[in-house]
Amino acid sequence: MKDGLYWAEKLRKKEVSFQELLTNFEEKARKQNSMLNAFVTLMGNEAREEHQKDTDLLKRPFAGLPIPLKMLGQEKKGWLSTSGSKLLRDHRSSRNSHFTNKLIENGLVPFAQTNTPEFGFKNITDAELYGPARNPWNLDYYSGGSSGGAASAVASGIVPIAGASDGGGSIRIPASFCGLIGLKPTRGTMPVGPSGWRGWQGAAIDFALTVSMRDTEKLFYGMRGIDSAAPYQAPEKAWRHEQASQKKKLKIAVVIDSPIHSNVSHEAASAVEKAHDFLLKQGHQIEMISYPIDGKELIASYYMMNGAETAAMFAGIEQGLRRPVERNDMELMTWGIYQYGKKIPASHFIHALNVWDRAAFIMEQLFTEYDLLLTPTVATTAPKINDDLQSPEIRDALETSANLTENELHHLINQMFEKSLEITPYTQLANLTGQPAISLPTYLTEKNLPLGIQFMAARGREDLLLQIGKLFETEYGFCLPEYYLEK
C-alpha cells in the first residue's frame, strides 16, 4: 500500500526524490482540488527551500514526506493562519507551532494547508471563507469536520498523511465519513504551544489522518512527548506500554445506543455488530453495557466550555484589532457561541469542568474492568452538501442572540447543534475525559459510503488501540478509499 512509510522508504532508497514526490502531490492537488476543495494554500516553493536547508531528513522516520497542515492551530512561520475565519483572512503566523516543529523532526515537510470550518466549531467543513470540503467517495457529501480538508486530501489519494486535530471528534468524524484511520491521542501526549497551551481546556489535541496502522503507530510514537511547560501531562503508563507484550484476550465493553438517546442508523449499528461478532470469533470477551455517562449533561458542559473559550478568544482578537468585534466579523454560529460565552458566569464554567472530571473518573473506573469500549464512531453517514442542519427560526434567533439571557442562549446553542449532534453523538466523550480513541474504517453502506467503528481506552493506553487496529487491519480488513486498495 502506498502509505506514508511506503514513500519514506522510496525516498530513503532514492528511488524517488523529494522534488519528484512533492511535484506529484502538487499536481494531484491542483487537478482534484476544484472538485474537493481540500486545500486552501499550496506552499511548494517554501517546502522546497525548507528541504534544501535540512540535510538530515533521510535519517528520520518519514524521510522527507510532504504533508499538509490543518488551517487551524498548526502554524508555520510566515504562512497564513486564518482558522477558517474571514476576520483573520490575512493573518500570518509569526512562528512555528511546537506541533509543526515535531512533525519536521519526524521527517515530514509541510507543503500546504487544508480546509477547516471557522474556528473548528463544526462536524462538517463549510467555512464561508473557503467553501465546503467534499467527500471523495461521493462529491455530493461532506467529508466531515473540522479536519474535513485533511480527510478529503487523504481519501482522494493526494497525500497519505495529513495534519488534523480533534476537539470533539474532528479527527474521528472525518475518518469515519471518508474511510480513514483517525486516532485521537491521550490528553497531554502531543506537543502544544507556544501560542496556545490549553486547547479548549485540554479537549482539543493535534494528530493526523492516516490509511495504515503502521503509519499511525510510527507517527504517534514519534510525535509523543512531554513539554515541561504543558499544563496537561499524560500519565506515566503512557510511556510503559509501547514495548509491552500484547494481551492475547481483551475484555471489551460495547455500546450501540446513542448517549443523547437519538436515533442510530441500522448501518451504524450493523458496523458495530459485525465487529462484535468478529471479536468473539477471535477469542476476546465481549459484553454489552449501558452508556456509562449522562450524555446530555456532558454535551451541555462541552457547549459551555466552548462558549467561554470563544469569548476569551475574541477578547484577545479585539486587543489585536484595537476595536470590538462585530456580527459581520464572523459567521452566524460563531456569533451565537460568542454571545453565549459572554453571559456565562465563572461559577457555571467551573461546574462544567467538574462535570468533565466526574466523567473522567467514571470512565477510568470502567477501564479497570474492561480493556476497551467499542461504539459506532458516528450515528449515520456523512450529511449531504445541501442538507440544512439548522432552521430559519434558529438562524433568526442567532441574529438577535446579543439580546438573550444566559439561559436563553443555553437553549439556543443546544438547538443550533441538535441536528449535527444527532449525526455525531459518540466522539465528544474522549475529548472531555482526556482518553484516547480511534476510528477504524471497517464498514461500507449500501450506498458505498464509509462508516467507522470507535474504540476508547484508558488514558495512556494507545498501545491497546494500536493492537486492536492492527487486528482489524490484518484479519478483518479495512474499507479504505479506492486509491489505497492493492491493485
XYZ file of C-alpha atoms in Angstrom, residues 36 123-125 132-136 138 141-145 147-153 173-178 382-383 385:
31
model
C -12.780 18.507 -3.482
C -18.533 18.413 12.339
C -18.646 19.480 8.691
C -16.292 21.783 6.785
C -17.330 23.186 1.531
C -14.820 20.338 1.577
C -16.302 17.455 -0.420
C -16.071 13.732 0.164
C -14.009 11.807 -2.422
C -19.249 10.943 -3.330
C -21.479 14.664 0.605
C -19.301 16.441 3.137
C -16.009 14.889 4.173
C -16.739 15.902 7.767
C -15.159 18.363 10.141
C -10.490 18.230 9.713
C -12.555 17.959 6.544
C -9.963 19.279 4.133
C -7.376 16.898 5.585
C -9.753 13.947 5.152
C -10.516 14.895 1.552
C -6.807 15.189 0.799
C -15.648 12.049 12.411
C -13.997 12.732 9.020
C -12.129 9.436 9.368
C -15.477 7.651 9.653
C -17.057 9.594 6.791
C -14.061 9.069 4.467
C -21.860 11.954 6.153
C -24.525 14.601 5.518
C -23.677 19.293 0.998
